[in-house]
PDB file of C-alpha atoms in Angstrom:
ATOM      1  CA  MET A   2       0.000   0.000   0.000  1.00 74.00           C
ATOM      2  CA  HIS A   3       1.233   3.470  -0.888  1.00 79.00           C
ATOM      3  CA  THR A   4       0.575   6.427   1.407  1.00 74.00           C
ATOM      4  CA  LEU A   5      -0.489   9.492  -0.558  1.00 79.00           C
ATOM      5  CA  VAL A   6      -0.593  11.959   2.299  1.00 80.00           C
ATOM      6  CA  GLY A   7      -0.251  12.076   6.067  1.00 86.00           C
ATOM      7  CA  TRP A   8      -1.813  14.386   8.611  1.00 91.00           C
ATOM      8  CA  HIS A   9      -0.402  15.307  11.981  1.00 93.00           C
ATOM      9  CA  VAL A  10      -2.823  16.449  14.643  1.00 96.00           C
ATOM     10  CA  GLU A  11      -1.495  18.552  17.506  1.00 97.00           C
ATOM     11  CA  LEU A  12      -3.216  18.610  20.890  1.00 97.00           C
ATOM     12  CA  GLU A  13      -2.390  21.043  23.668  1.00 97.00           C
ATOM     13  CA  PHE A  14      -3.908  21.158  27.128  1.00 97.00           C
ATOM     14  CA  GLN A  15      -4.323  23.907  29.673  1.00 96.00           C
ATOM     15  CA  GLU A  16      -5.607  23.356  33.184  1.00 92.00           C
ATOM     16  CA  GLU A  17      -7.039  25.991  35.484  1.00 91.00           C
ATOM     17  CA  GLY A  18      -8.478  24.726  38.729  1.00 88.00           C
ATOM     18  CA  ASP A  19     -11.241  22.248  37.938  1.00 90.00           C
ATOM     19  CA  ARG A  20     -11.351  23.097  34.215  1.00 93.00           C
ATOM     20  CA  THR A  21      -9.287  21.566  31.397  1.00 95.00           C
ATOM     21  CA  LYS A  22      -9.127  23.065  27.915  1.00 97.00           C
ATOM     22  CA  ALA A  23      -7.847  21.182  24.867  1.00 98.00           C
ATOM     23  CA  VAL A  24      -6.919  22.737  21.546  1.00 98.00           C
ATOM     24  CA  ALA A  25      -6.598  20.503  18.489  1.00 98.00           C
ATOM     25  CA  LEU A  26      -4.934  21.628  15.265  1.00 98.00           C
ATOM     26  CA  VAL A  27      -4.451  19.902  11.937  1.00 98.00           C
ATOM     27  CA  ARG A  28      -2.647  21.358   8.919  1.00 95.00           C
ATOM     28  CA  LEU A  29      -3.989  19.981   5.673  1.00 93.00           C
ATOM     29  CA  PRO A  30      -2.019  19.515   2.450  1.00 89.00           C
ATOM     30  CA  ASP A  31      -4.019  22.339   0.795  1.00 88.00           C
ATOM     31  CA  GLY A  32      -2.578  24.780   3.352  1.00 90.00           C
ATOM     32  CA  THR A  33      -5.722  24.949   5.455  1.00 92.00           C
ATOM     33  CA  GLU A  34      -5.410  24.879   9.233  1.00 96.00           C
ATOM     34  CA  VAL A  35      -8.400  23.581  11.173  1.00 97.00           C
ATOM     35  CA  ARG A  36      -8.472  24.354  14.892  1.00 98.00           C
ATOM     36  CA  SER A  37     -10.964  23.223  17.502  1.00 98.00           C
ATOM     37  CA  HIS A  38     -11.486  23.377  21.255  1.00 98.00           C
ATOM     38  CA  GLY A  39     -12.830  21.039  23.883  1.00 98.00           C
ATOM     39  CA  TYR A  40     -13.429  21.481  27.594  1.00 97.00           C
ATOM     40  CA  SER A  41     -13.985  19.388  30.673  1.00 95.00           C
ATOM     41  CA  THR A  42     -14.866  20.398  34.200  1.00 93.00           C
ATOM     42  CA  ARG A  43     -14.176  18.289  37.272  1.00 85.00           C
ATOM     43  CA  HIS A  44     -16.886  18.165  39.888  1.00 79.00           C
ATOM     44  CA  HIS A  45     -15.549  19.739  43.088  1.00 77.00           C
ATOM     45  CA  ALA A  46     -16.227  16.506  45.037  1.00 77.00           C
ATOM     46  CA  ASP A  47     -14.146  14.353  42.655  1.00 76.00           C
ATOM     47  CA  ALA A  48     -10.465  13.660  43.255  1.00 76.00           C
ATOM     48  CA  PRO A  49      -8.076  15.520  40.934  1.00 74.00           C
ATOM     49  CA  GLN A  50      -7.091  13.287  38.001  1.00 74.00           C
ATOM     50  CA  PRO A  51      -5.609  15.519  35.274  1.00 69.00           C
ATOM     51  CA  ARG A  52      -5.328  12.616  32.815  1.00 81.00           C
ATOM     52  CA  VAL A  53      -9.089  12.088  32.870  1.00 81.00           C
ATOM     53  CA  GLY A  54      -9.761  15.777  32.244  1.00 89.00           C
ATOM     54  CA  GLU A  55      -7.302  15.725  29.349  1.00 93.00           C
ATOM     55  CA  GLU A  56      -8.959  12.667  27.828  1.00 94.00           C
ATOM     56  CA  VAL A  57     -12.441  14.191  28.007  1.00 94.00           C
ATOM     57  CA  ALA A  58     -11.367  17.623  26.758  1.00 96.00           C
ATOM     58  CA  GLY A  59      -9.177  16.052  24.064  1.00 97.00           C
ATOM     59  CA  ALA A  60     -11.984  13.796  22.856  1.00 98.00           C
ATOM     60  CA  ARG A  61     -14.326  16.772  22.641  1.00 98.00           C
ATOM     61  CA  ALA A  62     -11.762  18.812  20.702  1.00 98.00           C
ATOM     62  CA  LEU A  63     -11.155  15.917  18.291  1.00 98.00           C
ATOM     63  CA  ASN A  64     -14.901  15.424  17.847  1.00 98.00           C
ATOM     64  CA  ASP A  65     -15.281  19.100  16.948  1.00 98.00           C
ATOM     65  CA  LEU A  66     -12.298  18.820  14.592  1.00 98.00           C
ATOM     66  CA  ALA A  67     -13.942  15.845  12.865  1.00 98.00           C
ATOM     67  CA  MET A  68     -17.187  17.785  12.403  1.00 98.00           C
ATOM     68  CA  GLN A  69     -15.317  20.749  10.912  1.00 97.00           C
ATOM     69  CA  LEU A  70     -13.477  18.452   8.494  1.00 97.00           C
ATOM     70  CA  LEU A  71     -16.757  16.823   7.433  1.00 97.00           C
ATOM     71  CA  THR A  72     -18.268  20.262   6.816  1.00 96.00           C
ATOM     72  CA  LYS A  73     -15.202  21.337   4.821  1.00 94.00           C
ATOM     73  CA  ALA A  74     -15.353  18.213   2.660  1.00 94.00           C
ATOM     74  CA  HIS A  75     -19.099  18.631   2.139  1.00 95.00           C
ATOM     75  CA  ASP A  76     -18.655  22.278   1.102  1.00 94.00           C
ATOM     76  CA  GLU A  77     -15.930  21.309  -1.378  1.00 92.00           C
ATOM     77  CA  LEU A  78     -18.289  18.819  -3.040  1.00 92.00           C
ATOM     78  CA  LYS A  79     -20.873  21.533  -3.744  1.00 83.00           C
TER      79      LYS A  79
END
């Protein structure tokens, strides 16, 4: 199998208190950059587990990124 193109997705996380923010970025071969955000909030009664907050916020950012890419592809087909 021959790979025609590869994408690299970057994820960055920022934590402030009980809130975690994730930013996802992908640069496409056509020069387009698609950026998305995801958030998670820890309930004050839960024990701090930064990894869990990152996973939730990251998943939400990637889900938003996927929806933006689907919209972009749909618009290009019009």
